[in-house]
Short mmCIF file of C-alpha atoms (C1' of nucleotides) in Angstrom, two decimals:
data_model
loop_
_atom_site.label_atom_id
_atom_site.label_comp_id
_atom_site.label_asym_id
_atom_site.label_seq_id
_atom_site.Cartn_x
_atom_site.Cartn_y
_atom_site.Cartn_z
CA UNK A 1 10.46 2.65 -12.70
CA UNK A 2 13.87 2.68 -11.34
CA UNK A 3 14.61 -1.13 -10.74
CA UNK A 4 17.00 -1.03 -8.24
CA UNK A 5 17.75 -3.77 -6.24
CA UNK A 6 17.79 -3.38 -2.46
CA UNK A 7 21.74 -3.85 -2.11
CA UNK A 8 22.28 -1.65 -5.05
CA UNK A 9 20.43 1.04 -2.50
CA UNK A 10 23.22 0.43 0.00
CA UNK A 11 26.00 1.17 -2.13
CA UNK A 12 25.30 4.88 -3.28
CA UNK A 13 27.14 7.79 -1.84
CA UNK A 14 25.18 10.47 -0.78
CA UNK A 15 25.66 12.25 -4.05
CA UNK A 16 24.49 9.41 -6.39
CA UNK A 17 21.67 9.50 -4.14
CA UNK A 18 20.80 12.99 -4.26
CA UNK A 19 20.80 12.53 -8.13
CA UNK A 20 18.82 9.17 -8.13
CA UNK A 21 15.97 11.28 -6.35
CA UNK A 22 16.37 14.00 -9.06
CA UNK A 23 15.43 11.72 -11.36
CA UNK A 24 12.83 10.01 -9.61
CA UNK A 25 10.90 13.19 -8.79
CA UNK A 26 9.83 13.56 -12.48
CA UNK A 27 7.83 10.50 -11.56
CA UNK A 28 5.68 11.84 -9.09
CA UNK A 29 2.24 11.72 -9.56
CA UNK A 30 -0.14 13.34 -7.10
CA UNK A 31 -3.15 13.02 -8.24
CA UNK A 32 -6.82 11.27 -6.56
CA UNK A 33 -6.90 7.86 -5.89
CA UNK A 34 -8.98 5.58 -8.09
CA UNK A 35 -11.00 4.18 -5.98
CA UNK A 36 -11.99 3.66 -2.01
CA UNK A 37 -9.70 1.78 -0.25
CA UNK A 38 -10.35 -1.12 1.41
CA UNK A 39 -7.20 -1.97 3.01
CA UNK A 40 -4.14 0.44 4.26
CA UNK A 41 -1.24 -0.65 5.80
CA UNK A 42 1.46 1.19 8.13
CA UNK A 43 5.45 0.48 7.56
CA UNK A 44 8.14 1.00 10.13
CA UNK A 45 11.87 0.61 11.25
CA UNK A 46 13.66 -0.08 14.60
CA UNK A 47 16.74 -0.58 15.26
CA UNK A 48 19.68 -0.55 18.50
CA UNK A 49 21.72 2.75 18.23
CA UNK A 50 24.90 1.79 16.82
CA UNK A 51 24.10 -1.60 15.29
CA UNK A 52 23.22 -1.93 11.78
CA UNK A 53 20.75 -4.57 11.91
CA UNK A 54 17.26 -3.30 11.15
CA UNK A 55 14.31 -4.77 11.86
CA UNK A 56 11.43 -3.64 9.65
CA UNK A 57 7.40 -4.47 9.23
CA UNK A 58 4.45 -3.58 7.52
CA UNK A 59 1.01 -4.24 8.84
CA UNK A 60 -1.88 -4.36 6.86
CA UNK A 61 -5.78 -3.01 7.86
CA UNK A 62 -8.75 -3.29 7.31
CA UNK A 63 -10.67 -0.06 6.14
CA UNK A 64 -12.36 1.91 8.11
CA UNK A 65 -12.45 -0.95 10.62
CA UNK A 66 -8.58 -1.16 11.51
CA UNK A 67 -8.49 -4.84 11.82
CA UNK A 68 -5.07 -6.42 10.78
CA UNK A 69 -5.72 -8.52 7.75
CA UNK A 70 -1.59 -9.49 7.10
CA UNK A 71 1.82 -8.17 7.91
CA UNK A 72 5.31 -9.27 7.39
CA UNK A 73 8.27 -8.47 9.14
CA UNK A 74 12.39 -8.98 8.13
CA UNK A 75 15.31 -8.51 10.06
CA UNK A 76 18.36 -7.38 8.06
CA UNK A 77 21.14 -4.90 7.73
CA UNK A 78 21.75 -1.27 7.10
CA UNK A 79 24.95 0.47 6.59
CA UNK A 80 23.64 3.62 4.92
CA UNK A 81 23.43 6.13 8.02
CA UNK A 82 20.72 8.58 8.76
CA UNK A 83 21.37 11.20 7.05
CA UNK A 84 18.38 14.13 6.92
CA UNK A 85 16.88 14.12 3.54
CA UNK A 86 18.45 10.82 2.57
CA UNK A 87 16.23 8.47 4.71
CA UNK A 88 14.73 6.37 2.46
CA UNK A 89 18.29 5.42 1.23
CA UNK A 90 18.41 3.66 4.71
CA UNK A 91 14.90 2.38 5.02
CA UNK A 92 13.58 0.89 2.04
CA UNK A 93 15.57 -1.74 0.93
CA UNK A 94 14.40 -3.41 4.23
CA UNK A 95 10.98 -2.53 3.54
CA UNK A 96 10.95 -3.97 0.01
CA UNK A 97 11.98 -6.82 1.41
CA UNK A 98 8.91 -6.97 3.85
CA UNK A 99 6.47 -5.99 0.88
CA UNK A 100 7.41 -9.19 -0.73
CA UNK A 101 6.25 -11.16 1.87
CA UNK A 102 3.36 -9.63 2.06
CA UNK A 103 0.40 -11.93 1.39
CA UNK A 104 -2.27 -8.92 0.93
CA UNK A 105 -0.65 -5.81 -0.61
CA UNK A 106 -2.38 -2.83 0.74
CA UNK A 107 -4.45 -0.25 -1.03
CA UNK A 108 -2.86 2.62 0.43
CA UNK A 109 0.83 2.78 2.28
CA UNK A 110 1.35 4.97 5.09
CA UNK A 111 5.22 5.46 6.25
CA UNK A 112 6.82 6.92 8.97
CA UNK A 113 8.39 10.41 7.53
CA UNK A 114 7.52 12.79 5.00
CA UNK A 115 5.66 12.26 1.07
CA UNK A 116 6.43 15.07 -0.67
CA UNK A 117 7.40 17.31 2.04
CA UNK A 118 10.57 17.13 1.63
CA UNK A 119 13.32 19.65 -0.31
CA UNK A 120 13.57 17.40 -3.09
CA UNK A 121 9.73 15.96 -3.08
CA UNK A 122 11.08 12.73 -2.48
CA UNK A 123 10.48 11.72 1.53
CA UNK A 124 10.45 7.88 2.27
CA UNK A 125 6.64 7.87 0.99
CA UNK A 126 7.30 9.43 -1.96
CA UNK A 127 10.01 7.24 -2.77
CA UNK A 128 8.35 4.03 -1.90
CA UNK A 129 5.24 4.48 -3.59
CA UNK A 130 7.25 4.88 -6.56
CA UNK A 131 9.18 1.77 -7.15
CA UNK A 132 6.46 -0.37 -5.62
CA UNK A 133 3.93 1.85 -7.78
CA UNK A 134 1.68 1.82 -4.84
CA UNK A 135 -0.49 4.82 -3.35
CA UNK A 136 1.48 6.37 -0.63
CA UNK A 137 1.31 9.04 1.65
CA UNK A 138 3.46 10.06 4.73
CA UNK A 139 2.84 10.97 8.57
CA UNK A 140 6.14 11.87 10.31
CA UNK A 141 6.33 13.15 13.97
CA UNK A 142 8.58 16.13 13.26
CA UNK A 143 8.66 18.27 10.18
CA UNK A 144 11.37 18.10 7.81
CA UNK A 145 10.90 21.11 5.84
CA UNK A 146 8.22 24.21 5.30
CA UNK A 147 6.33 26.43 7.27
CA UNK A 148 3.01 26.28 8.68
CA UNK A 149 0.94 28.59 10.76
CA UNK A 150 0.35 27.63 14.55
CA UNK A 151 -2.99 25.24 14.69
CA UNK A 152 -5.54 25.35 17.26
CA UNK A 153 -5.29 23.07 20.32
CA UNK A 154 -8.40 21.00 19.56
CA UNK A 155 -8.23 17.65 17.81
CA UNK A 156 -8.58 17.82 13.94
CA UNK A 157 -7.17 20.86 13.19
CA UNK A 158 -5.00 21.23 10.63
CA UNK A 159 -2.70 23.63 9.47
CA UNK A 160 -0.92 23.69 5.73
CA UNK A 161 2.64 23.49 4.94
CA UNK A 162 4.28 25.54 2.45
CA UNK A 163 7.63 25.73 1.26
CA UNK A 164 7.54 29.67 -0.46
CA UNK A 165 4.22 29.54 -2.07
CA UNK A 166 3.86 25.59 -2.13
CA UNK A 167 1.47 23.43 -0.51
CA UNK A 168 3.40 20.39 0.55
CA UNK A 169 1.25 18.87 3.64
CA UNK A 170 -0.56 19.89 6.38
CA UNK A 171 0.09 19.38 10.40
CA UNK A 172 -2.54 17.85 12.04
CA UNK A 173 -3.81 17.94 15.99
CA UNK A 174 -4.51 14.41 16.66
CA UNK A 175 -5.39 15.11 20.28
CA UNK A 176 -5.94 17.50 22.03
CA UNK A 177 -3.31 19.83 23.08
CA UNK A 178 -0.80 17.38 21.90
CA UNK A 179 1.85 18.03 19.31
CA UNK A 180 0.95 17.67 15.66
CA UNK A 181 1.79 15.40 13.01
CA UNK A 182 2.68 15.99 9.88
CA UNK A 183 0.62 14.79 6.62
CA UNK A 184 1.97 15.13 3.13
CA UNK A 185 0.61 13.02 -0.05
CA UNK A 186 3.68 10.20 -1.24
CA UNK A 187 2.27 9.26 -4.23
CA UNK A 188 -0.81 8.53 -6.39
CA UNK A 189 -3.01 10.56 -3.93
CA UNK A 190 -3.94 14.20 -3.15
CA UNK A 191 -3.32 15.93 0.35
CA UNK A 192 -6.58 16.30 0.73
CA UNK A 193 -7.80 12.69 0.41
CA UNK A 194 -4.52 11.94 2.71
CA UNK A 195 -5.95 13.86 5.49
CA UNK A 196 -9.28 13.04 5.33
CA UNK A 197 -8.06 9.22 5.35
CA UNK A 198 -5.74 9.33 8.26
CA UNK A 199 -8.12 11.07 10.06
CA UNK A 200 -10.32 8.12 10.11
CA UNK A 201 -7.50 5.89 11.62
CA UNK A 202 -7.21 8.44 14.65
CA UNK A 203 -8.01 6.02 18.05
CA UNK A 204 -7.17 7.88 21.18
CA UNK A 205 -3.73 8.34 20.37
CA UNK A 206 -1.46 11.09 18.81
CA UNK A 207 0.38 8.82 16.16
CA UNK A 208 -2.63 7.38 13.94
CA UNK A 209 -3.26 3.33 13.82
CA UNK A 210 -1.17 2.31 11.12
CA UNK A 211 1.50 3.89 12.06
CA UNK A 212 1.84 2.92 15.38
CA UNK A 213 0.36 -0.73 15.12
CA UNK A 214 3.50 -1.07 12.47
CA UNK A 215 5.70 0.74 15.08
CA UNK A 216 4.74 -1.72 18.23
CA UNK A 217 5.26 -4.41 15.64
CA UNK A 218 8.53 -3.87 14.91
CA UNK A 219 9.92 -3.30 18.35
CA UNK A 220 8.57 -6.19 19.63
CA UNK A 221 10.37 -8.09 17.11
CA UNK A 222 13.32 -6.24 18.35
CA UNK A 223 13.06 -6.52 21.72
CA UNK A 224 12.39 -10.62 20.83
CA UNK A 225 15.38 -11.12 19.04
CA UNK A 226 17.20 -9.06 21.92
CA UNK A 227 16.29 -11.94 24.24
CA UNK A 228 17.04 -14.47 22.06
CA UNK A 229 20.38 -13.85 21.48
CA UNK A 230 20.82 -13.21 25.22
CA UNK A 231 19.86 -16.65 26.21
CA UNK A 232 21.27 -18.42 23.76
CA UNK A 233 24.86 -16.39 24.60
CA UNK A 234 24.45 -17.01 28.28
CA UNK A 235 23.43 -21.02 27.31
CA UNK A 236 27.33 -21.01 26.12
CA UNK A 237 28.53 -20.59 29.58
"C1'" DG B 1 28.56 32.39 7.27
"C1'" DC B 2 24.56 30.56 10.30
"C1'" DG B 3 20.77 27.73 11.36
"C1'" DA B 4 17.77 23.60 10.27
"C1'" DC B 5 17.75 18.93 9.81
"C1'" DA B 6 12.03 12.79 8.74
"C1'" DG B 7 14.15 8.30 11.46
"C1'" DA C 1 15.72 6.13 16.13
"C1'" DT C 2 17.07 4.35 21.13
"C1'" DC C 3 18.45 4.73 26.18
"C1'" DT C 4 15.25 5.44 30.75
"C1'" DT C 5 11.83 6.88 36.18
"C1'" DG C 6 9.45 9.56 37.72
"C1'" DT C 7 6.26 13.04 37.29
"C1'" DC C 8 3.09 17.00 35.92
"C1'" DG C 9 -1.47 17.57 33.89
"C1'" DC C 10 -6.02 16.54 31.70
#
DNA sequence: GCGACAG
DNA sequence: ATCTTGTCGC
């Protein structure tokens, strides 16, 4: 709904912010999805400490199989900082930009932070399956906000997360006596099917495919252009 | 006032 | 998030 353009994202102080994702909250719809998806796709960021360019991707799989089908990546800028709470602020205007490019728009979007496990409901998932009015759901590494009871040290436990009385995601063993991660629906999807979903896209790792296929995408892309503007500064000399 | 705090 | 080598454990 909110038609924002990706530079008008960079421009908002932290308050105008806050109050943009006031408003967008009434949007939020978790509710089933419509229909079995076929394709899902995992989104990240990376970036050099201290350097605003950002280089973002989204990769797009097949489903159940896994099998990349498309992806797009886009290197830009970023001047909004990190700020806890306020990450999609920083993100998504690179990731829109990535999602246009896209030749095969995914079914269901998985990004790297929280859905609706967040103070405000509105994590990075949240928030981008809103103004691309796609199904969304998050699966962060770290937990942003809530409470949730310890888990068992076996793979596929899960454990939810509350804020008070709330149900706002679930952590989830991946492995084996390895550190959760943290599910919460995004947008036009329940926690339920969320977990059931990414626990299909679990291959011998803690951070599920999409996830971390779109996470070794973008660093590679990083660590590319790295080199490339090292060569072509030493050519000078 | 103090602690917590996605990437 | 990123910078980094080796190292402890399944």
């Amino acid at each position: 709904m909110p038609l924002i353009s990706p530079e008008e994202y960079e421009n908002l102080t932290p308050v105008q912010a806050i109050e943009l994702q006031q408003q967008l909250r009434k949007e939020i719809r978790i509710e089933p999805l419509l229909k079995p998806i076929q394709t899902i796709a995992g989104a990240d960021i990376s970036f050099n400490k201290y350097e605003e360019t950002v280089y973002a991707g989204i990769i797009v799989l097949s489903f159940p199989p896994l099998q990349e089908v498309a992806k797009a990546t886009v290197i830009s800028k970023t001047s909004f900082p990190y700020i806890p709470g306020l990450l999609s602020f920083r993100e998504i205007p690179s990731l829109l930009k990535a999602w246009g490019q896209l030749e095969v728009k995914p079914d269901l979007m998985v990004l790297d932070g929280q859905g609706i496990a967040h103070p405000r409901r509105m994590g990075i998932a949240t928030h981008f399956g809103l103004v691309t009015d796609t199904p969304a759901m998050g699966c962060a590494k770290s937990l942003l906000t809530g409470k949730f009871e310890a888990l068992p040290e076996t793979a596929g436990s899960a454990s939810l997360i509350y804020d008070q009385e709330e149900v706002i995601g679930a952590a989830l063993r991946t492995k084996n006596k390895v550190n959760p991660v943290f599910i919460s629906p995004g947008h036009r999807i329940t926690l339920e099917q969320s977990l059931a979903i990414i626990k299909q896209c679990i291959s011998g790792y803690r951070i599920p495919d999409p996830t971390r296929k779109a996470h070794l995408l973008v660093n590679l892309v990083r660590t590319q252009n790295m080199g490339d503007k090292r060569s072509t500064q030493l050519d000078l000399f």
